[in-house]
Amino acid sequence: MKSPAELTETFRANGLKVTPQRQLLFGLMHGNTVHPTAEALFAEASARMPGISLRTVYQTLTDLASMGELRLIDVGAGATRFDPNTDDHHHVVCSSCGEVRDVYVAGSDRLKVDGLDGFRIEEASILFSGTCVTCASETVSRASARG
Amino acid sequence: MKSPAELTETFRANGLKVTPQRQLLFGLMHGNTVHPTAEALFAEASARMPGISLRTVYQTLTDLASMGELRLIDVGAGATRFDPNTDDHHHVVCSSCGEVRDVYVAGSDRLKVDGLDGFRIEEASILFSGTCVTCASETVSRASARG
DNA sequence: TTGTCAATCTGCAAAGAGTGCGAACTAACA
DNA sequence: TGTTAGTTCGCACTCTTTGCAGATTGACAA
Ligand SMILES: [Mn+2]
Ligand SMILES: [Mn+2]
Ligand SMILES: [Zn+2]
Ligand SMILES: [Zn+2]
């Protein structure tokens, strides 16, 4: 995702207004690596700008996504995640706490794939799922506590 | 997924009853390759057994899933798909019509993956998306019709 | 065959995640 | 400072899935 300053230019150049709500969200998403949900972002935004609406958060997020500044990530659990990292990358999700992290994969061009005949493929995404280090250690300590 | 006859045994062995509704769903899912949604299955089931409830379809499907007889597939578009194919495989979804097909991938063990440190990985799923042959040709014919 | 009882079925309410809409508001530019 | 197209916000509503509870019925034993 571009910087808030660059986005300001881009928005104006496209006939879109740069409102305080949008500026706030530009700032909250820029460099954000946690892959937040709209609700999570709404909570952060509300702390800084009481009264901002969830509707506006969704609006701005989907606007940014349709401009290619944001990727929508579906980790198959509840809400969509928003990702300002537009590099070619994949994700791993903790099935316990929902944490999402970036995963970079090389060599996917050498995979032997069977079943795509007839399809014009536009995208391939790999989703790893498992247990993050925090959740793993919590499980361990609970087990010890029980004896 | 096991055959309807085998499932009948398994269910009884686990203290679960074998009702007409369940038998019908066993039959509808066995060997089913279309990755139907609960609603789609409900429609098929209703044709053969008027009065069956959507609630029961969901119930039976999630029961089968928790027994490992069915896989739940999330193609990131609306409803969950149910898959009786428990082989190690992946999927491709048509972004136009929603069709889902099986994809077999070999060589994934040789991928160079960066970013999984600290995670205990339990699963990795690859989702391809693109346009199926039917939707591609429809686009072509519409384009020709327009000149 | 009949009785018993836990498991099941169904309908309906409700939750979670978004989206459509329109009245009130405001950034951008003249 | 005025004009106006673009925004914001609240609310109703859709869609998918789950919770609940009363009515029903398989499964097993007598
Ligand atoms: Mn990412
Ligand atoms: Mn499949
Ligand atoms: Zn975790
Ligand atoms: Zn298609």
mmCIF file of C-alpha atoms (C1' of nucleotides) and ligand atoms in Angstrom:
data_model
loop_
_atom_site.group_PDB
_atom_site.id
_atom_site.type_symbol
_atom_site.label_atom_id
_atom_site.label_comp_id
_atom_site.label_asym_id
_atom_site.label_seq_id
_atom_site.Cartn_x
_atom_site.Cartn_y
_atom_site.Cartn_z
ATOM 1 C CA MET A 1 0.000 0.000 0.000
ATOM 2 C CA LYS A 2 1.174 3.479 -0.770
ATOM 3 C CA SER A 3 2.015 5.939 2.012
ATOM 4 C CA PRO A 4 -0.752 8.137 3.420
ATOM 5 C CA ALA A 5 0.760 11.111 1.546
ATOM 6 C CA GLU A 6 0.781 9.247 -1.744
ATOM 7 C CA LEU A 7 -2.729 7.975 -1.185
ATOM 8 C CA THR A 8 -3.875 11.517 -0.588
ATOM 9 C CA GLU A 9 -2.610 12.443 -4.045
ATOM 10 C CA THR A 10 -4.019 9.351 -5.667
ATOM 11 C CA PHE A 11 -7.446 9.887 -4.148
ATOM 12 C CA ARG A 12 -7.623 13.517 -5.194
ATOM 13 C CA ALA A 13 -6.380 12.628 -8.675
ATOM 14 C CA ASN A 14 -9.251 10.179 -8.956
ATOM 15 C CA GLY A 15 -11.887 12.681 -7.882
ATOM 16 C CA LEU A 16 -12.141 11.129 -4.434
ATOM 17 C CA LYS A 17 -12.086 13.293 -1.339
ATOM 18 C CA VAL A 18 -9.536 13.006 1.416
ATOM 19 C CA THR A 19 -11.549 13.059 4.607
ATOM 20 C CA PRO A 20 -10.248 12.856 8.185
ATOM 21 C CA GLN A 21 -11.737 9.353 8.403
ATOM 22 C CA ARG A 22 -9.811 8.230 5.350
ATOM 23 C CA GLN A 23 -6.593 9.818 6.524
ATOM 24 C CA LEU A 24 -6.903 8.038 9.820
ATOM 25 C CA LEU A 25 -7.438 4.697 8.115
ATOM 26 C CA PHE A 26 -4.547 5.306 5.710
ATOM 27 C CA GLY A 27 -2.362 5.764 8.753
ATOM 28 C CA LEU A 28 -3.693 2.752 10.596
ATOM 29 C CA MET A 29 -3.191 0.446 7.632
ATOM 30 C CA HIS A 30 0.162 1.721 6.394
ATOM 31 C CA GLY A 31 2.821 -0.778 7.344
ATOM 32 C CA ASN A 32 0.290 -2.723 9.367
ATOM 33 C CA THR A 33 1.404 -6.354 9.555
ATOM 34 C CA VAL A 34 -1.334 -7.850 11.717
ATOM 35 C CA HIS A 35 -3.901 -8.447 8.966
ATOM 36 C CA PRO A 36 -6.741 -6.845 10.939
ATOM 37 C CA THR A 37 -10.437 -7.400 10.447
ATOM 38 C CA ALA A 38 -12.744 -4.475 9.753
ATOM 39 C CA GLU A 39 -13.992 -4.677 13.334
ATOM 40 C CA ALA A 40 -10.474 -4.584 14.747
ATOM 41 C CA LEU A 41 -9.639 -1.567 12.642
ATOM 42 C CA PHE A 42 -12.892 0.057 13.661
ATOM 43 C CA ALA A 43 -11.876 -0.366 17.315
ATOM 44 C CA GLU A 44 -8.505 1.268 16.724
ATOM 45 C CA ALA A 45 -10.040 4.017 14.663
ATOM 46 C CA SER A 46 -12.741 4.684 17.249
ATOM 47 C CA ALA A 47 -10.102 5.192 19.935
ATOM 48 C CA ARG A 48 -8.559 7.989 17.866
ATOM 49 C CA MET A 49 -11.764 9.336 16.343
ATOM 50 C CA PRO A 50 -14.830 8.646 18.459
ATOM 51 C CA GLY A 51 -17.922 8.551 16.311
ATOM 52 C CA ILE A 52 -16.365 7.108 13.173
ATOM 53 C CA SER A 53 -18.676 4.463 11.823
ATOM 54 C CA LEU A 54 -18.028 0.840 11.030
ATOM 55 C CA ARG A 55 -19.764 1.511 7.734
ATOM 56 C CA THR A 56 -17.086 4.029 6.792
ATOM 57 C CA VAL A 57 -14.324 1.616 7.748
ATOM 58 C CA TYR A 58 -15.775 -1.014 5.426
ATOM 59 C CA GLN A 59 -16.288 1.587 2.738
ATOM 60 C CA THR A 60 -12.731 2.881 2.819
ATOM 61 C CA LEU A 61 -11.242 -0.585 3.051
ATOM 62 C CA THR A 62 -13.116 -1.867 0.035
ATOM 63 C CA ASP A 63 -12.280 1.315 -1.862
ATOM 64 C CA LEU A 64 -8.598 0.756 -1.175
ATOM 65 C CA ALA A 65 -8.950 -2.880 -2.168
ATOM 66 C CA SER A 66 -10.581 -2.035 -5.490
ATOM 67 C CA MET A 67 -7.744 0.402 -6.162
ATOM 68 C CA GLY A 68 -5.310 -2.447 -5.596
ATOM 69 C CA GLU A 69 -3.836 -0.859 -2.490
ATOM 70 C CA LEU A 70 -5.101 -3.548 -0.170
ATOM 71 C CA ARG A 71 -5.574 -7.291 -0.395
ATOM 72 C CA LEU A 72 -8.564 -9.080 1.111
ATOM 73 C CA ILE A 73 -7.563 -12.252 2.893
ATOM 74 C CA ASP A 74 -9.973 -15.020 3.763
ATOM 75 C CA VAL A 75 -8.522 -17.343 6.363
ATOM 76 C CA GLY A 76 -11.733 -19.344 6.511
ATOM 77 C CA ALA A 77 -12.699 -18.197 9.988
ATOM 78 C CA GLY A 78 -15.192 -15.430 10.444
ATOM 79 C CA ALA A 79 -14.261 -12.047 9.119
ATOM 80 C CA THR A 80 -12.169 -10.990 6.145
ATOM 81 C CA ARG A 81 -8.659 -9.722 6.903
ATOM 82 C CA PHE A 82 -7.180 -6.659 5.210
ATOM 83 C CA ASP A 83 -3.571 -6.624 4.099
ATOM 84 C CA PRO A 84 -1.570 -3.587 2.965
ATOM 85 C CA ASN A 85 1.212 -5.906 1.807
ATOM 86 C CA THR A 86 0.679 -6.297 -1.912
ATOM 87 C CA ASP A 87 3.790 -8.376 -2.524
ATOM 88 C CA ASP A 88 3.274 -11.836 -3.937
ATOM 89 C CA HIS A 89 2.957 -13.745 -0.708
ATOM 90 C CA HIS A 90 0.867 -16.230 1.225
ATOM 91 C CA HIS A 91 -0.336 -16.693 4.800
ATOM 92 C CA VAL A 92 -0.303 -18.863 7.869
ATOM 93 C CA VAL A 93 -3.100 -18.666 10.402
ATOM 94 C CA CYS A 94 -3.081 -19.897 13.980
ATOM 95 C CA SER A 95 -6.166 -22.048 14.401
ATOM 96 C CA SER A 96 -6.180 -21.214 18.085
ATOM 97 C CA CYS A 97 -5.872 -17.430 18.325
ATOM 98 C CA GLY A 98 -6.407 -16.407 14.715
ATOM 99 C CA GLU A 99 -3.078 -14.656 14.287
ATOM 100 C CA VAL A 100 -2.119 -14.282 10.621
ATOM 101 C CA ARG A 101 1.431 -13.912 9.363
ATOM 102 C CA ASP A 102 3.040 -13.512 5.987
ATOM 103 C CA VAL A 103 4.605 -16.509 4.292
ATOM 104 C CA TYR A 104 6.855 -16.271 1.270
ATOM 105 C CA VAL A 105 6.949 -19.277 -1.008
ATOM 106 C CA ALA A 106 9.485 -19.972 -3.756
ATOM 107 C CA GLY A 107 9.493 -22.796 -6.259
ATOM 108 C CA SER A 108 5.759 -23.005 -6.765
ATOM 109 C CA ASP A 109 6.386 -22.880 -10.502
ATOM 110 C CA ARG A 110 7.840 -26.379 -10.268
ATOM 111 C CA LEU A 111 4.757 -27.957 -8.720
ATOM 112 C CA LYS A 112 3.100 -30.746 -10.657
ATOM 113 C CA VAL A 113 -0.527 -29.772 -10.805
ATOM 114 C CA ASP A 114 -3.311 -31.973 -12.122
ATOM 115 C CA GLY A 115 -6.908 -30.854 -12.553
ATOM 116 C CA LEU A 116 -6.646 -27.361 -13.944
ATOM 117 C CA ASP A 117 -7.424 -28.324 -17.542
ATOM 118 C CA GLY A 118 -9.850 -25.891 -19.074
ATOM 119 C CA PHE A 119 -9.370 -23.295 -16.395
ATOM 120 C CA ARG A 120 -7.699 -19.982 -17.041
ATOM 121 C CA ILE A 121 -5.995 -19.476 -13.686
ATOM 122 C CA GLU A 122 -5.768 -15.956 -12.338
ATOM 123 C CA GLU A 123 -4.526 -16.662 -8.862
ATOM 124 C CA ALA A 124 -3.182 -19.338 -6.548
ATOM 125 C CA SER A 125 -3.077 -18.857 -2.833
ATOM 126 C CA ILE A 126 -1.580 -21.086 -0.210
ATOM 127 C CA LEU A 127 -2.973 -21.023 3.291
ATOM 128 C CA PHE A 128 -1.034 -22.759 6.037
ATOM 129 C CA SER A 129 -2.738 -23.364 9.337
ATOM 130 C CA GLY A 130 -1.427 -24.571 12.626
ATOM 131 C CA THR A 131 -0.538 -23.363 16.081
ATOM 132 C CA CYS A 132 1.552 -20.289 16.758
ATOM 133 C CA VAL A 133 4.360 -20.298 19.284
ATOM 134 C CA THR A 134 2.336 -18.382 21.866
ATOM 135 C CA CYS A 135 -0.612 -20.742 21.729
ATOM 136 C CA ALA A 136 1.682 -23.763 21.735
ATOM 137 C CA SER A 137 3.402 -22.653 24.942
ATOM 138 C CA GLU A 138 0.087 -21.846 26.590
ATOM 139 C CA THR A 139 -1.087 -25.356 25.866
ATOM 140 C CA VAL A 140 2.115 -26.717 27.363
ATOM 141 C CA SER A 141 1.829 -24.667 30.553
ATOM 142 C CA ARG A 142 -1.803 -25.609 31.023
ATOM 143 C CA ALA A 143 -0.845 -29.261 30.624
ATOM 144 C CA SER A 144 1.905 -28.899 33.247
ATOM 145 C CA ALA A 145 -0.465 -27.141 35.611
ATOM 146 C CA ARG A 146 -2.817 -30.060 35.398
ATOM 147 C CA GLY A 147 0.080 -32.343 36.231
ATOM 148 C CA MET B 1 -16.310 -40.781 2.607
ATOM 149 C CA LYS B 2 -17.436 -44.287 3.408
ATOM 150 C CA SER B 3 -20.324 -45.889 1.547
ATOM 151 C CA PRO B 4 -23.859 -45.424 2.881
ATOM 152 C CA ALA B 5 -23.797 -49.020 4.129
ATOM 153 C CA GLU B 6 -20.537 -48.535 5.979
ATOM 154 C CA LEU B 7 -21.729 -45.250 7.425
ATOM 155 C CA THR B 8 -24.832 -46.982 8.703
ATOM 156 C CA GLU B 9 -22.617 -49.348 10.684
ATOM 157 C CA THR B 10 -20.318 -46.597 11.885
ATOM 158 C CA PHE B 11 -23.197 -44.457 13.068
ATOM 159 C CA ARG B 12 -24.864 -47.285 14.991
ATOM 160 C CA ALA B 13 -21.530 -48.302 16.484
ATOM 161 C CA ASN B 14 -21.173 -44.773 17.808
ATOM 162 C CA GLY B 15 -24.619 -44.672 19.369
ATOM 163 C CA LEU B 16 -25.967 -42.506 16.571
ATOM 164 C CA LYS B 17 -29.226 -43.333 14.910
ATOM 165 C CA VAL B 18 -29.639 -44.020 11.232
ATOM 166 C CA THR B 19 -32.644 -42.005 10.171
ATOM 167 C CA PRO B 20 -34.192 -41.724 6.712
ATOM 168 C CA GLN B 21 -32.844 -38.166 6.517
ATOM 169 C CA ARG B 22 -29.318 -39.328 7.195
ATOM 170 C CA GLN B 23 -29.562 -42.201 4.765
ATOM 171 C CA LEU B 24 -30.708 -39.834 2.079
ATOM 172 C CA LEU B 25 -27.799 -37.493 2.731
ATOM 173 C CA PHE B 26 -25.316 -40.378 2.815
ATOM 174 C CA GLY B 27 -26.520 -41.277 -0.639
ATOM 175 C CA LEU B 28 -26.458 -37.741 -1.975
ATOM 176 C CA MET B 29 -22.924 -37.131 -0.779
ATOM 177 C CA HIS B 30 -21.383 -40.485 -1.641
ATOM 178 C CA GLY B 31 -19.212 -40.069 -4.687
ATOM 179 C CA ASN B 32 -20.474 -36.510 -5.103
ATOM 180 C CA THR B 33 -17.838 -34.481 -6.951
ATOM 181 C CA VAL B 34 -19.557 -31.115 -7.198
ATOM 182 C CA HIS B 35 -18.603 -29.785 -3.740
ATOM 183 C CA PRO B 36 -22.165 -28.680 -2.960
ATOM 184 C CA THR B 37 -23.215 -26.088 -0.414
ATOM 185 C CA ALA B 38 -25.646 -26.993 2.355
ATOM 186 C CA GLU B 39 -28.379 -25.128 0.484
ATOM 187 C CA ALA B 40 -27.701 -27.029 -2.736
ATOM 188 C CA LEU B 41 -27.832 -30.316 -0.898
ATOM 189 C CA PHE B 42 -30.997 -29.210 0.851
ATOM 190 C CA ALA B 43 -32.586 -28.578 -2.542
ATOM 191 C CA GLU B 44 -31.658 -32.045 -3.792
ATOM 192 C CA ALA B 45 -32.764 -33.661 -0.575
ATOM 193 C CA SER B 46 -36.070 -31.779 -0.575
ATOM 194 C CA ALA B 47 -36.864 -33.121 -4.031
ATOM 195 C CA ARG B 48 -36.562 -36.683 -2.748
ATOM 196 C CA MET B 49 -37.912 -36.073 0.753
ATOM 197 C CA PRO B 50 -40.260 -33.103 0.972
ATOM 198 C CA GLY B 51 -40.255 -31.648 4.451
ATOM 199 C CA ILE B 52 -36.661 -32.383 5.341
ATOM 200 C CA SER B 53 -35.224 -29.341 7.043
ATOM 201 C CA LEU B 54 -32.177 -27.283 6.193
ATOM 202 C CA ARG B 55 -31.273 -27.536 9.870
ATOM 203 C CA THR B 56 -30.981 -31.309 9.569
ATOM 204 C CA VAL B 57 -28.827 -31.017 6.477
ATOM 205 C CA TYR B 58 -26.399 -28.782 8.343
ATOM 206 C CA GLN B 59 -26.531 -31.073 11.343
ATOM 207 C CA THR B 60 -25.746 -34.220 9.413
ATOM 208 C CA LEU B 61 -23.060 -32.541 7.342
ATOM 209 C CA THR B 62 -21.210 -31.214 10.366
ATOM 210 C CA ASP B 63 -21.593 -34.584 12.081
ATOM 211 C CA LEU B 64 -19.982 -36.292 9.109
ATOM 212 C CA ALA B 65 -17.256 -33.654 9.065
ATOM 213 C CA SER B 66 -16.424 -34.145 12.726
ATOM 214 C CA MET B 67 -16.199 -37.885 12.071
ATOM 215 C CA GLY B 68 -13.666 -37.150 9.347
ATOM 216 C CA GLU B 69 -15.942 -38.424 6.591
ATOM 217 C CA LEU B 70 -16.350 -35.045 4.965
ATOM 218 C CA ARG B 71 -14.131 -32.061 4.398
ATOM 219 C CA LEU B 72 -15.358 -28.479 4.705
ATOM 220 C CA ILE B 73 -14.071 -26.286 1.916
ATOM 221 C CA ASP B 74 -14.060 -22.518 2.039
ATOM 222 C CA VAL B 75 -13.593 -21.013 -1.395
ATOM 223 C CA GLY B 76 -13.972 -17.521 -0.035
ATOM 224 C CA ALA B 77 -17.360 -16.890 -1.585
ATOM 225 C CA GLY B 78 -20.457 -17.178 0.511
ATOM 226 C CA ALA B 79 -21.277 -20.639 1.724
ATOM 227 C CA THR B 80 -19.066 -23.499 2.812
ATOM 228 C CA ARG B 81 -18.710 -26.413 0.386
ATOM 229 C CA PHE B 82 -18.829 -30.039 1.526
ATOM 230 C CA ASP B 83 -16.481 -32.602 0.051
ATOM 231 C CA PRO B 84 -16.714 -36.389 0.453
ATOM 232 C CA ASN B 85 -13.264 -36.741 -1.113
ATOM 233 C CA THR B 86 -10.898 -37.101 1.811
ATOM 234 C CA ASP B 87 -7.797 -37.675 -0.327
ATOM 235 C CA ASP B 88 -4.999 -35.195 0.072
ATOM 236 C CA HIS B 89 -6.041 -32.730 -2.586
ATOM 237 C CA HIS B 90 -6.674 -29.079 -3.343
ATOM 238 C CA HIS B 91 -9.227 -27.049 -5.289
ATOM 239 C CA VAL B 92 -9.828 -24.637 -8.102
ATOM 240 C CA VAL B 93 -12.845 -22.359 -8.107
ATOM 241 C CA CYS B 94 -14.357 -20.503 -11.037
ATOM 242 C CA SER B 95 -14.714 -16.900 -9.968
ATOM 243 C CA SER B 96 -17.584 -16.499 -12.403
ATOM 244 C CA CYS B 97 -19.929 -19.430 -11.727
ATOM 245 C CA GLY B 98 -18.499 -20.797 -8.511
ATOM 246 C CA GLU B 99 -17.780 -24.275 -9.824
ATOM 247 C CA VAL B 100 -15.243 -26.131 -7.685
ATOM 248 C CA ARG B 101 -13.042 -28.957 -8.930
ATOM 249 C CA ASP B 102 -10.394 -31.165 -7.409
ATOM 250 C CA VAL B 103 -6.748 -30.393 -8.010
ATOM 251 C CA TYR B 104 -3.939 -32.785 -7.199
ATOM 252 C CA VAL B 105 -0.584 -31.250 -6.443
ATOM 253 C CA ALA B 106 2.743 -33.071 -6.238
ATOM 254 C CA GLY B 107 6.110 -31.686 -5.253
ATOM 255 C CA SER B 108 4.880 -29.356 -2.545
ATOM 256 C CA ASP B 109 7.460 -30.876 -0.213
ATOM 257 C CA ARG B 110 10.155 -29.183 -2.270
ATOM 258 C CA LEU B 111 8.774 -25.661 -1.875
ATOM 259 C CA LYS B 112 10.996 -23.116 -0.178
ATOM 260 C CA VAL B 113 8.851 -21.593 2.509
ATOM 261 C CA ASP B 114 9.794 -18.609 4.633
ATOM 262 C CA GLY B 115 7.733 -17.309 7.532
ATOM 263 C CA LEU B 116 6.551 -20.424 9.307
ATOM 264 C CA ASP B 117 9.095 -20.217 12.126
ATOM 265 C CA GLY B 118 7.440 -20.909 15.447
ATOM 266 C CA PHE B 119 4.332 -22.405 13.908
ATOM 267 C CA ARG B 120 3.463 -26.053 14.207
ATOM 268 C CA ILE B 121 1.800 -26.553 10.831
ATOM 269 C CA GLU B 122 -1.151 -28.903 10.660
ATOM 270 C CA GLU B 123 -2.364 -28.212 7.169
ATOM 271 C CA ALA B 124 -1.571 -26.442 3.941
ATOM 272 C CA SER B 125 -4.224 -25.825 1.340
ATOM 273 C CA ILE B 126 -3.864 -24.383 -2.095
ATOM 274 C CA LEU B 127 -6.779 -22.609 -3.709
ATOM 275 C CA PHE B 128 -6.583 -21.791 -7.393
ATOM 276 C CA SER B 129 -9.080 -19.423 -8.852
ATOM 277 C CA GLY B 130 -9.842 -18.455 -12.384
ATOM 278 C CA THR B 131 -12.394 -18.959 -15.128
ATOM 279 C CA CYS B 132 -13.775 -22.347 -16.100
ATOM 280 C CA VAL B 133 -14.098 -23.405 -19.710
ATOM 281 C CA THR B 134 -17.868 -22.878 -19.758
ATOM 282 C CA CYS B 135 -17.666 -19.331 -18.434
ATOM 283 C CA ALA B 136 -14.748 -18.524 -20.735
ATOM 284 C CA SER B 137 -16.703 -19.558 -23.834
ATOM 285 C CA GLU B 138 -19.779 -17.672 -22.688
ATOM 286 C CA THR B 139 -17.696 -14.541 -22.393
ATOM 287 C CA VAL B 140 -16.354 -15.115 -25.878
ATOM 288 C CA SER B 141 -19.800 -15.590 -27.421
ATOM 289 C CA ARG B 142 -21.181 -12.525 -25.695
ATOM 290 C CA ALA B 143 -18.233 -10.537 -27.006
ATOM 291 C CA SER B 144 -18.877 -11.803 -30.560
ATOM 292 C CA ALA B 145 -22.565 -11.002 -30.277
ATOM 293 C CA ARG B 146 -21.703 -7.440 -29.411
ATOM 294 C CA GLY B 147 -19.492 -7.364 -32.461
ATOM 295 C "C1'" DT C 1 -44.725 -57.100 19.422
ATOM 296 C "C1'" DT C 2 -44.475 -53.521 22.670
ATOM 297 C "C1'" DG C 3 -42.310 -50.224 25.765
ATOM 298 C "C1'" DT C 4 -38.763 -47.140 26.966
ATOM 299 C "C1'" DC C 5 -35.710 -43.466 26.344
ATOM 300 C "C1'" DA C 6 -32.004 -41.119 24.425
ATOM 301 C "C1'" DA C 7 -31.109 -39.317 20.044
ATOM 302 C "C1'" DT C 8 -33.053 -36.739 16.273
ATOM 303 C "C1'" DC C 9 -35.917 -33.587 13.569
ATOM 304 C "C1'" DT C 10 -38.031 -29.375 12.631
ATOM 305 C "C1'" DG C 11 -39.242 -24.549 12.970
ATOM 306 C "C1'" DC C 12 -38.005 -20.375 14.610
ATOM 307 C "C1'" DA C 13 -35.196 -16.964 16.789
ATOM 308 C "C1'" DA C 14 -30.832 -14.987 16.770
ATOM 309 C "C1'" DA C 15 -25.919 -14.070 15.897
ATOM 310 C "C1'" DG C 16 -21.977 -12.530 12.826
ATOM 311 C "C1'" DA C 17 -20.421 -10.245 8.727
ATOM 312 C "C1'" DG C 18 -21.377 -7.411 5.340
ATOM 313 C "C1'" DT C 19 -24.109 -4.371 1.996
ATOM 314 C "C1'" DG C 20 -27.917 -1.017 0.112
ATOM 315 C "C1'" DC C 21 -30.000 3.175 0.903
ATOM 316 C "C1'" DG C 22 -30.911 8.015 1.790
ATOM 317 C "C1'" DA C 23 -30.699 12.210 4.520
ATOM 318 C "C1'" DA C 24 -27.350 15.212 6.394
ATOM 319 C "C1'" DC C 25 -22.767 16.810 5.897
ATOM 320 C "C1'" DT C 26 -18.355 18.527 3.850
ATOM 321 C "C1'" DA C 27 -14.002 18.639 0.929
ATOM 322 C "C1'" DA C 28 -12.592 20.625 -3.241
ATOM 323 C "C1'" DC C 29 -12.578 24.074 -6.453
ATOM 324 C "C1'" DA C 30 -14.282 28.216 -8.701
ATOM 325 C "C1'" DT D 1 -17.985 32.414 0.109
ATOM 326 C "C1'" DG D 2 -20.955 29.421 -2.726
ATOM 327 C "C1'" DT D 3 -21.761 25.328 -5.199
ATOM 328 C "C1'" DT D 4 -21.915 20.604 -5.663
ATOM 329 C "C1'" DA D 5 -20.366 16.035 -6.095
ATOM 330 C "C1'" DG D 6 -18.541 12.888 -3.031
ATOM 331 C "C1'" DT D 7 -18.848 11.089 1.979
ATOM 332 C "C1'" DT D 8 -20.414 9.738 6.305
ATOM 333 C "C1'" DC D 9 -23.456 7.525 9.284
ATOM 334 C "C1'" DG D 10 -27.272 4.989 10.974
ATOM 335 C "C1'" DC D 11 -30.399 1.638 9.983
ATOM 336 C "C1'" DA D 12 -32.680 -1.893 7.694
ATOM 337 C "C1'" DC D 13 -31.808 -5.987 5.446
ATOM 338 C "C1'" DT D 14 -29.411 -10.169 3.280
ATOM 339 C "C1'" DC D 15 -26.995 -14.326 3.813
ATOM 340 C "C1'" DT D 16 -25.064 -18.183 6.226
ATOM 341 C "C1'" DT D 17 -24.951 -20.688 10.187
ATOM 342 C "C1'" DT D 18 -26.071 -21.884 15.000
ATOM 343 C "C1'" DG D 19 -28.943 -22.217 19.522
ATOM 344 C "C1'" DC D 20 -32.989 -23.828 21.418
ATOM 345 C "C1'" DA D 21 -36.951 -26.725 22.759
ATOM 346 C "C1'" DG D 22 -40.988 -29.328 21.941
ATOM 347 C "C1'" DA D 23 -42.569 -33.147 19.172
ATOM 348 C "C1'" DT D 24 -41.041 -37.365 17.140
ATOM 349 C "C1'" DT D 25 -38.784 -41.764 16.430
ATOM 350 C "C1'" DG D 26 -34.892 -45.236 15.975
ATOM 351 C "C1'" DA D 27 -32.615 -48.886 18.657
ATOM 352 C "C1'" DC D 28 -32.649 -52.220 21.971
ATOM 353 C "C1'" DA D 29 -34.587 -55.065 25.493
ATOM 354 C "C1'" DA D 30 -38.303 -57.566 27.575
HETATM 355 MN MN MN E 1 0.012 -10.597 4.270
HETATM 356 MN MN MN E 2 -12.486 -31.874 -3.450
HETATM 357 ZN ZN ZN E 3 -2.040 -18.569 18.319
HETATM 358 ZN ZN ZN E 4 -17.461 -20.953 -14.472
#
